[in-house]
Each structure stands twice: as structure tokens, then as C-alpha cells.
mmCIF file of C-alpha atoms and ligand atoms in Angstrom:
data_model
loop_
_atom_site.group_PDB
_atom_site.id
_atom_site.type_symbol
_atom_site.label_atom_id
_atom_site.label_comp_id
_atom_site.label_asym_id
_atom_site.label_seq_id
_atom_site.Cartn_x
_atom_site.Cartn_y
_atom_site.Cartn_z
ATOM 1 C CA UNK Q 97 32.401 22.114 -35.599
ATOM 2 C CA UNK Q 98 30.715 23.356 -32.453
ATOM 3 C CA UNK Q 99 29.934 20.692 -29.871
ATOM 4 C CA UNK Q 100 27.236 21.499 -27.276
ATOM 5 C CA UNK Q 101 26.596 19.223 -24.308
ATOM 6 C CA UNK Q 102 22.931 18.610 -23.532
ATOM 7 C CA UNK Q 103 21.403 16.718 -20.627
ATOM 8 C CA UNK Q 104 18.213 15.044 -21.828
ATOM 9 C CA UNK Q 105 17.114 13.001 -18.803
ATOM 10 C CA UNK Q 106 17.133 13.158 -15.036
ATOM 11 C CA UNK Q 107 17.232 9.783 -13.289
ATOM 12 C CA UNK Q 108 17.461 8.872 -9.617
ATOM 13 C CA UNK Q 109 18.080 5.095 -9.700
ATOM 14 C CA UNK Q 110 16.533 3.441 -6.647
ATOM 15 C CA UNK Q 111 19.129 2.346 -4.116
ATOM 16 C CA UNK Q 112 21.876 4.355 -5.814
ATOM 17 C CA UNK Q 113 22.234 6.761 -2.894
ATOM 18 C CA UNK Q 114 23.236 3.833 -0.666
ATOM 19 C CA UNK Q 115 25.144 1.592 -3.085
ATOM 20 C CA UNK Q 116 26.143 3.719 -6.057
ATOM 21 C CA UNK Q 117 26.488 7.313 -4.870
ATOM 22 C CA UNK Q 118 28.201 8.447 -8.094
ATOM 23 C CA UNK Q 119 24.989 7.634 -9.958
ATOM 24 C CA UNK Q 120 22.477 8.858 -7.384
ATOM 25 C CA UNK Q 121 21.527 11.498 -9.936
ATOM 26 C CA UNK Q 122 22.148 10.374 -13.493
ATOM 27 C CA UNK Q 123 21.937 12.596 -16.540
ATOM 28 C CA UNK Q 124 21.671 11.342 -20.101
ATOM 29 C CA UNK Q 125 24.351 13.325 -21.882
ATOM 30 C CA UNK Q 126 23.730 14.035 -25.562
ATOM 31 C CA UNK Q 127 25.795 16.157 -27.940
ATOM 32 C CA UNK Q 128 24.619 18.625 -30.542
ATOM 33 C CA UNK Q 129 27.273 18.937 -33.237
ATOM 34 C CA UNK Q 130 26.808 22.035 -35.364
ATOM 35 C CA UNK Q 131 28.441 23.021 -38.610
ATOM 36 C CA UNK Q 132 26.815 26.304 -39.602
ATOM 37 C CA UNK Q 133 23.121 25.577 -39.979
ATOM 38 C CA UNK Q 134 23.653 21.811 -40.236
ATOM 39 C CA UNK Q 135 23.140 19.982 -36.940
ATOM 40 C CA UNK Q 136 23.790 16.405 -35.833
ATOM 41 C CA UNK Q 137 22.412 15.075 -32.558
ATOM 42 C CA UNK Q 138 24.271 12.269 -30.779
ATOM 43 C CA UNK Q 139 21.750 10.352 -28.657
ATOM 44 C CA UNK Q 140 18.384 11.862 -27.765
ATOM 45 C CA UNK Q 141 17.715 11.076 -24.086
ATOM 46 C CA UNK Q 142 14.032 10.746 -23.256
ATOM 47 C CA UNK Q 143 11.406 12.445 -25.380
ATOM 48 C CA UNK Q 144 8.461 14.763 -24.891
ATOM 49 C CA UNK Q 145 5.936 11.907 -24.917
ATOM 50 C CA UNK Q 146 7.990 10.070 -22.251
ATOM 51 C CA UNK Q 147 7.770 13.187 -20.090
ATOM 52 C CA UNK Q 148 3.995 13.226 -20.491
ATOM 53 C CA UNK Q 149 3.655 9.494 -19.827
ATOM 54 C CA UNK Q 150 6.631 7.872 -18.022
ATOM 55 C CA UNK Q 151 4.980 4.429 -18.424
ATOM 56 C CA UNK Q 152 6.326 4.523 -21.982
ATOM 57 C CA UNK Q 153 9.764 3.872 -20.456
ATOM 58 C CA UNK Q 154 8.743 0.378 -19.381
ATOM 59 C CA UNK Q 155 8.929 -1.780 -16.274
ATOM 60 C CA UNK Q 156 12.633 -1.213 -15.554
ATOM 61 C CA UNK Q 157 11.946 2.459 -15.149
ATOM 62 C CA UNK Q 158 10.827 1.556 -11.618
ATOM 63 C CA UNK Q 159 14.549 1.010 -10.979
ATOM 64 C CA UNK Q 160 15.963 3.758 -13.205
ATOM 65 C CA UNK Q 161 13.382 6.154 -11.784
ATOM 66 C CA UNK Q 162 13.460 8.752 -14.553
ATOM 67 C CA UNK Q 163 11.945 12.009 -13.306
ATOM 68 C CA UNK Q 164 10.307 13.517 -16.397
ATOM 69 C CA UNK Q 165 9.209 16.616 -14.520
ATOM 70 C CA UNK Q 166 12.898 17.488 -14.051
ATOM 71 C CA UNK Q 167 14.046 16.595 -17.570
ATOM 72 C CA UNK Q 168 14.138 18.804 -20.615
ATOM 73 C CA UNK Q 169 13.900 16.882 -23.897
ATOM 74 C CA UNK Q 170 16.465 17.549 -26.624
ATOM 75 C CA UNK Q 171 13.863 19.093 -28.928
ATOM 76 C CA UNK Q 172 13.010 21.729 -26.293
ATOM 77 C CA UNK Q 173 16.680 22.567 -25.748
ATOM 78 C CA UNK Q 174 17.301 22.782 -29.485
ATOM 79 C CA UNK Q 175 14.423 25.254 -29.848
ATOM 80 C CA UNK Q 176 15.754 27.291 -26.924
ATOM 81 C CA UNK Q 177 19.047 27.586 -28.815
ATOM 82 C CA UNK Q 178 17.124 29.223 -31.657
ATOM 83 C CA UNK Q 179 17.409 26.170 -33.918
ATOM 84 C CA UNK Q 180 14.460 24.799 -35.864
ATOM 85 C CA UNK Q 181 14.310 21.072 -34.949
ATOM 86 C CA UNK Q 182 13.963 20.234 -38.652
ATOM 87 C CA UNK Q 183 17.556 21.523 -39.063
ATOM 88 C CA UNK Q 184 18.685 18.467 -37.063
ATOM 89 C CA UNK Q 185 18.903 16.331 -40.161
ATOM 90 C CA UNK Q 186 20.961 13.501 -38.708
ATOM 91 C CA UNK Q 187 20.847 11.687 -35.375
ATOM 92 C CA UNK Q 188 23.381 9.084 -34.291
ATOM 93 C CA UNK Q 189 22.406 6.715 -31.488
ATOM 94 C CA UNK Q 190 25.178 5.068 -29.471
ATOM 95 C CA UNK Q 191 22.473 2.466 -28.852
ATOM 96 C CA UNK Q 192 18.680 2.333 -28.671
ATOM 97 C CA UNK Q 193 17.996 1.877 -24.955
ATOM 98 C CA UNK Q 194 15.041 3.842 -23.605
ATOM 99 C CA UNK Q 195 17.175 6.593 -22.094
ATOM 100 C CA UNK Q 196 19.061 7.199 -25.355
ATOM 101 C CA UNK Q 197 16.418 6.806 -28.062
ATOM 102 C CA UNK Q 198 13.296 8.150 -26.353
ATOM 103 C CA UNK Q 199 13.511 11.463 -28.194
ATOM 104 C CA UNK Q 200 13.677 10.046 -31.729
ATOM 105 C CA UNK Q 201 9.993 10.764 -32.316
ATOM 106 C CA UNK Q 202 10.627 14.470 -31.644
ATOM 107 C CA UNK Q 203 12.758 14.605 -34.814
ATOM 108 C CA UNK Q 204 10.695 12.579 -37.297
ATOM 109 C CA UNK Q 205 12.440 14.038 -40.359
ATOM 110 C CA UNK Q 206 15.964 13.185 -39.190
ATOM 111 C CA UNK Q 207 17.956 10.284 -40.553
ATOM 112 C CA UNK Q 208 18.801 7.934 -37.673
ATOM 113 C CA UNK Q 209 22.260 6.361 -37.870
ATOM 114 C CA UNK Q 210 22.826 3.204 -35.886
ATOM 115 C CA UNK Q 211 24.762 -0.022 -36.231
ATOM 116 C CA UNK Q 212 22.779 -2.654 -38.123
ATOM 117 C CA UNK Q 213 23.101 -5.088 -35.214
ATOM 118 C CA UNK Q 214 21.595 -2.542 -32.837
ATOM 119 C CA UNK Q 215 18.555 -1.867 -34.991
ATOM 120 C CA UNK Q 216 18.061 -5.619 -35.352
ATOM 121 C CA UNK Q 217 18.202 -6.060 -31.556
ATOM 122 C CA UNK Q 218 15.761 -3.207 -30.956
ATOM 123 C CA UNK Q 219 13.212 -4.284 -33.570
ATOM 124 C CA UNK Q 220 13.617 -8.037 -33.030
ATOM 125 C CA UNK Q 221 14.695 -8.536 -29.403
ATOM 126 C CA UNK Q 222 16.056 -12.015 -28.758
ATOM 127 C CA UNK Q 223 15.085 -12.470 -25.112
ATOM 128 C CA UNK Q 224 13.366 -10.848 -22.153
ATOM 129 C CA UNK Q 225 16.360 -8.608 -21.405
ATOM 130 C CA UNK Q 226 16.330 -7.109 -24.885
ATOM 131 C CA UNK Q 227 12.533 -6.925 -24.866
ATOM 132 C CA UNK Q 228 12.593 -4.837 -21.711
ATOM 133 C CA UNK Q 229 15.360 -2.406 -22.643
ATOM 134 C CA UNK Q 230 14.005 -1.375 -26.051
ATOM 135 C CA UNK Q 231 10.629 0.381 -26.235
ATOM 136 C CA UNK Q 232 8.600 -0.171 -29.426
ATOM 137 C CA UNK Q 233 6.791 3.124 -28.792
ATOM 138 C CA UNK Q 234 10.086 4.934 -29.423
ATOM 139 C CA UNK Q 235 10.195 3.576 -32.970
ATOM 140 C CA UNK Q 236 6.483 3.563 -33.852
ATOM 141 C CA UNK Q 237 6.749 6.789 -35.895
ATOM 142 C CA UNK Q 238 8.949 4.950 -38.411
ATOM 143 C CA UNK Q 239 12.460 6.411 -38.015
ATOM 144 C CA UNK Q 240 14.413 7.022 -41.219
ATOM 145 C CA UNK Q 241 16.994 4.383 -40.353
ATOM 146 C CA UNK Q 242 20.479 4.415 -41.857
ATOM 147 C CA UNK Q 243 22.326 1.327 -40.692
ATOM 148 C CA UNK Q 244 26.067 0.798 -40.711
ATOM 149 C CA UNK Q 245 28.498 -2.088 -40.560
ATOM 150 C CA UNK Q 246 32.207 -2.056 -39.876
ATOM 151 C CA UNK Q 247 34.395 -1.981 -42.977
ATOM 152 C CA UNK Q 248 37.496 -4.136 -42.536
ATOM 153 C CA UNK Q 249 40.710 -2.156 -42.333
ATOM 154 C CA UNK Q 250 39.299 1.223 -41.336
ATOM 155 C CA UNK Q 251 40.776 2.242 -37.978
ATOM 156 C CA UNK Q 252 40.520 5.166 -35.544
ATOM 157 C CA UNK Q 253 43.300 5.239 -32.962
ATOM 158 C CA UNK Q 254 43.650 1.497 -33.480
ATOM 159 C CA UNK Q 255 39.947 0.576 -33.223
ATOM 160 C CA UNK Q 256 37.686 -0.583 -36.047
ATOM 161 C CA UNK Q 257 35.574 2.307 -37.277
ATOM 162 C CA UNK Q 258 33.131 3.549 -39.880
ATOM 163 C CA UNK Q 259 33.878 6.918 -41.475
ATOM 164 C CA UNK Q 260 32.985 9.006 -44.505
ATOM 165 C CA UNK Q 261 29.257 8.577 -43.850
ATOM 166 C CA UNK Q 262 27.022 10.555 -46.194
ATOM 167 C CA UNK Q 263 25.627 13.585 -44.369
ATOM 168 C CA UNK Q 264 28.161 13.330 -41.543
ATOM 169 C CA UNK Q 265 31.421 14.028 -43.363
ATOM 170 C CA UNK Q 266 34.847 12.864 -42.255
ATOM 171 C CA UNK Q 267 34.652 14.705 -38.955
ATOM 172 C CA UNK Q 268 32.259 12.206 -37.352
ATOM 173 C CA UNK Q 269 33.383 8.596 -36.957
ATOM 174 C CA UNK Q 270 31.433 5.626 -35.581
ATOM 175 C CA UNK Q 271 33.457 3.224 -33.425
ATOM 176 C CA UNK Q 272 31.702 -0.075 -32.607
ATOM 177 C CA UNK Q 273 31.932 -0.933 -28.886
ATOM 178 C CA UNK Q 274 29.569 -3.905 -28.481
ATOM 179 C CA UNK Q 275 28.935 -5.367 -25.040
ATOM 180 C CA UNK Q 276 26.488 -3.047 -23.314
ATOM 181 C CA UNK Q 277 24.116 -3.943 -26.155
ATOM 182 C CA UNK Q 278 24.545 -5.964 -29.349
ATOM 183 C CA UNK Q 279 25.255 -2.939 -31.513
ATOM 184 C CA UNK Q 280 26.534 -0.397 -29.015
ATOM 185 C CA UNK Q 281 28.959 2.085 -30.570
ATOM 186 C CA UNK Q 282 30.943 5.182 -29.693
ATOM 187 C CA UNK Q 283 30.823 8.374 -31.747
ATOM 188 C CA UNK Q 284 34.007 10.410 -32.266
ATOM 189 C CA UNK Q 285 33.737 14.060 -33.291
ATOM 190 C CA UNK Q 286 36.693 15.984 -34.707
ATOM 191 C CA UNK Q 287 36.897 19.068 -32.486
ATOM 192 C CA UNK Q 288 39.703 20.689 -34.484
ATOM 193 C CA UNK Q 289 43.464 21.006 -33.998
ATOM 194 C CA UNK Q 290 43.802 17.221 -33.873
ATOM 195 C CA UNK Q 291 41.536 16.836 -30.851
ATOM 196 C CA UNK Q 292 38.456 14.638 -30.637
ATOM 197 C CA UNK Q 293 35.389 14.355 -28.424
ATOM 198 C CA UNK Q 294 34.423 10.694 -28.064
ATOM 199 C CA UNK Q 295 30.913 9.933 -26.762
ATOM 200 C CA UNK Q 296 30.985 6.301 -25.677
ATOM 201 C CA UNK Q 297 27.389 5.944 -24.488
ATOM 202 C CA UNK Q 298 27.188 3.368 -21.700
ATOM 203 C CA UNK Q 299 30.603 1.769 -22.291
ATOM 204 C CA UNK Q 300 31.432 2.957 -18.787
ATOM 205 C CA UNK Q 301 29.620 4.794 -16.009
ATOM 206 C CA UNK Q 302 32.403 6.209 -13.900
ATOM 207 C CA UNK Q 303 36.028 7.193 -14.495
ATOM 208 C CA UNK Q 304 37.136 4.739 -11.828
ATOM 209 C CA UNK Q 305 36.373 1.930 -14.275
ATOM 210 C CA UNK Q 306 39.119 3.207 -16.566
ATOM 211 C CA UNK Q 307 41.664 3.511 -13.821
ATOM 212 C CA UNK Q 308 42.142 -0.274 -13.992
ATOM 213 C CA UNK Q 309 39.696 -1.860 -16.356
ATOM 214 C CA UNK Q 310 37.909 -4.019 -13.848
ATOM 215 C CA UNK Q 311 38.245 -1.691 -10.907
ATOM 216 C CA UNK Q 312 34.976 -0.408 -9.463
ATOM 217 C CA UNK Q 313 33.051 -0.302 -6.219
ATOM 218 C CA UNK Q 314 30.618 -3.071 -5.250
ATOM 219 C CA UNK Q 315 27.499 -1.139 -6.279
ATOM 220 C CA UNK Q 316 28.871 -0.318 -9.702
ATOM 221 C CA UNK Q 317 30.065 -3.883 -10.288
ATOM 222 C CA UNK Q 318 26.572 -5.174 -9.542
ATOM 223 C CA UNK Q 319 24.868 -2.484 -11.626
ATOM 224 C CA UNK Q 320 26.932 -3.108 -14.741
ATOM 225 C CA UNK Q 321 26.361 -6.869 -14.509
ATOM 226 C CA UNK Q 322 22.658 -6.079 -14.763
ATOM 227 C CA UNK Q 323 23.036 -3.353 -17.386
ATOM 228 C CA UNK Q 324 25.506 -4.896 -19.843
ATOM 229 C CA UNK Q 325 24.079 -7.509 -22.192
ATOM 230 C CA UNK Q 326 27.487 -9.195 -22.545
ATOM 231 C CA UNK Q 327 29.407 -8.275 -19.415
ATOM 232 C CA UNK Q 328 32.731 -9.866 -20.402
ATOM 233 C CA UNK Q 329 32.727 -8.142 -23.793
ATOM 234 C CA UNK Q 330 31.813 -4.809 -22.201
ATOM 235 C CA UNK Q 331 34.763 -5.168 -19.818
ATOM 236 C CA UNK Q 332 37.110 -5.761 -22.750
ATOM 237 C CA UNK Q 333 35.909 -2.494 -24.273
ATOM 238 C CA UNK Q 334 37.325 -0.692 -21.242
ATOM 239 C CA UNK Q 335 40.732 -1.958 -22.356
ATOM 240 C CA UNK Q 336 40.015 -0.621 -25.853
ATOM 241 C CA UNK Q 337 39.155 2.807 -24.453
ATOM 242 C CA UNK Q 338 42.322 2.883 -22.376
ATOM 243 C CA UNK Q 339 44.292 1.976 -25.509
ATOM 244 C CA UNK Q 340 42.702 4.947 -27.329
ATOM 245 C CA UNK Q 341 43.679 7.247 -24.461
ATOM 246 C CA UNK Q 342 47.277 5.965 -24.630
ATOM 247 C CA UNK Q 343 47.559 6.233 -28.410
ATOM 248 C CA UNK Q 344 45.940 9.647 -28.632
ATOM 249 C CA UNK Q 345 48.276 11.208 -26.039
ATOM 250 C CA UNK Q 346 45.672 13.571 -24.622
ATOM 251 C CA UNK Q 347 43.916 14.423 -27.870
ATOM 252 C CA UNK Q 348 40.750 12.422 -27.109
ATOM 253 C CA UNK Q 349 38.166 13.529 -24.515
ATOM 254 C CA UNK Q 350 35.952 10.632 -23.440
ATOM 255 C CA UNK Q 351 32.332 11.235 -22.486
ATOM 256 C CA UNK Q 352 30.021 8.603 -21.056
ATOM 257 C CA UNK Q 353 26.278 9.211 -20.941
ATOM 258 C CA UNK Q 354 25.485 9.063 -17.252
ATOM 259 C CA UNK Q 355 28.310 10.727 -15.342
ATOM 260 C CA UNK Q 356 26.976 13.849 -13.641
ATOM 261 C CA UNK Q 357 30.495 14.902 -12.610
ATOM 262 C CA UNK Q 358 31.619 15.126 -16.239
ATOM 263 C CA UNK Q 359 28.529 17.116 -17.152
ATOM 264 C CA UNK Q 360 29.230 19.606 -14.349
ATOM 265 C CA UNK Q 361 32.849 19.935 -15.437
ATOM 266 C CA UNK Q 362 31.910 20.479 -19.079
ATOM 267 C CA UNK Q 363 29.452 23.184 -18.131
ATOM 268 C CA UNK Q 364 31.883 24.855 -15.740
HETATM 269 ZN ZN1 ZN J 500 22.001 4.555 -20.661
#
């Protein structure tokens, strides 16, 4: 399995330079997992229509400040790699926030894997916070949803998981990590030789959060209180991720979506 890192958004959150310097420039990291001519996209970033009309990203984009003119949608990057976008037959979304699901419409033939609770939240938001974060325009093309629920007893490095998904094989495992959103989940990819790449979406924003689960600067503490739907649950997931790192003894590489330092490291 080849794993290619893509950056499918360019955001300059307002005030971040002063209060949250680590996120002054935020990517939206997506992964393209390739097995021969079969390709799976993990998250989509923002899409081509968002780049043409940033108002599609909603009111909160005034804070996130996505800069479409500096972003390259996943579908463009896939084409540049010489891959026909229709060969991306499966997409997995860690969650359906605007900066992760905006590109779904660029792959209308792909099956879209997501936790059932996340699709429910996105299509039937319960309150103003959910209404703002999910954008109906990102789903108006009618995605080919495939929803998943945790099967009791299935575990990945001690966490509940969903594996053996049709079209994804045993090498891609969904790991529910609710908190940031109702149905937020991580996606683990078997990178061979017992090692795994684990994309955890917005479960954390900066490595310093893992260095002591609740440890973070003032700006980041404030930001995640605003960003996480269930802050206390999201904080407990940091403990889960640290437990995975302990149990895996160096075999798991964690990736969060918006850490520009990790993206630079991965790209050398
Ligand atoms: Zn995000």
C-alpha cells in the first residue's frame, strides 16, 4: 500500500498569529492510499466549487479564513499524479466538517465511508453549532454513503474498531474517536512490516496536546473548546491516542489534519 500525503486546504485562522502561532497557517492533510490502480482517499479537504465560491464554506469561514486561491483540491492533485479521479472508488471521512468533506462532490462516483452517527449529525444537525459546521452544499450531489457502526469486541491496539470493510480490505481500519464531532473517527492504514499510519482528523491539533493530555497553550485551549462538540470526550480521546502509542511501541505514526509541521516533515 502506498500512502501519499496531500494538503487540500490553506487556512489562516484570524488571530492565530497572535494567540495560536502553531496554527497560523493550517493545512488540511488528506491521504491517498493506493494499491495498484485502486485508490482510497482519506478526507477530501475543500473542493473545487469551494475554491470558486468560498461563501459555500459558511459563516465560520470568516474565522477559519480559508484561502482558496492558495489551495489545490484533491481532485486536481490526483489528476496531476496521473490518476483518473474515477479510480478513487472509496473515500473515508474522519468527519464531515467543511474543511474535510468539501471535496466530496469532486468524486461523485466514489463510495463515501463514514460513521453512521456522523452522517446523521451532518444531514440532521441538532443545534446551531452542528448547523454551522456542516455544509449542505457539500452533500447536495447525493454521496454514495456507506455508514458504519462499531462491532463489539473488535479492537485495534486496544481501541474499538471496524475492520474488514468491503472495498477497503483488512489493511484499512476505522477507529471511532467521538468528541470533536458526534461521529468523528480515526483511520488506520497498514503501511507494511507491522507499521501503521493513523490519520486522526481533528482529535488533536498539535503534538503538545499528547505530551500530557490536557497540556496546551492558552490559545489552543480556547480554540479547541470552540472546535470540539464535546470537549470533555475529546480530551479523553487524547488518553486513548497515548495508549495506542504505548501499546504499539513505535509502530504507529499519528497524523492530525491541521499540523503544518507534520506536513513539512512528511514531505522532507
Ligand atoms: Zn478540521
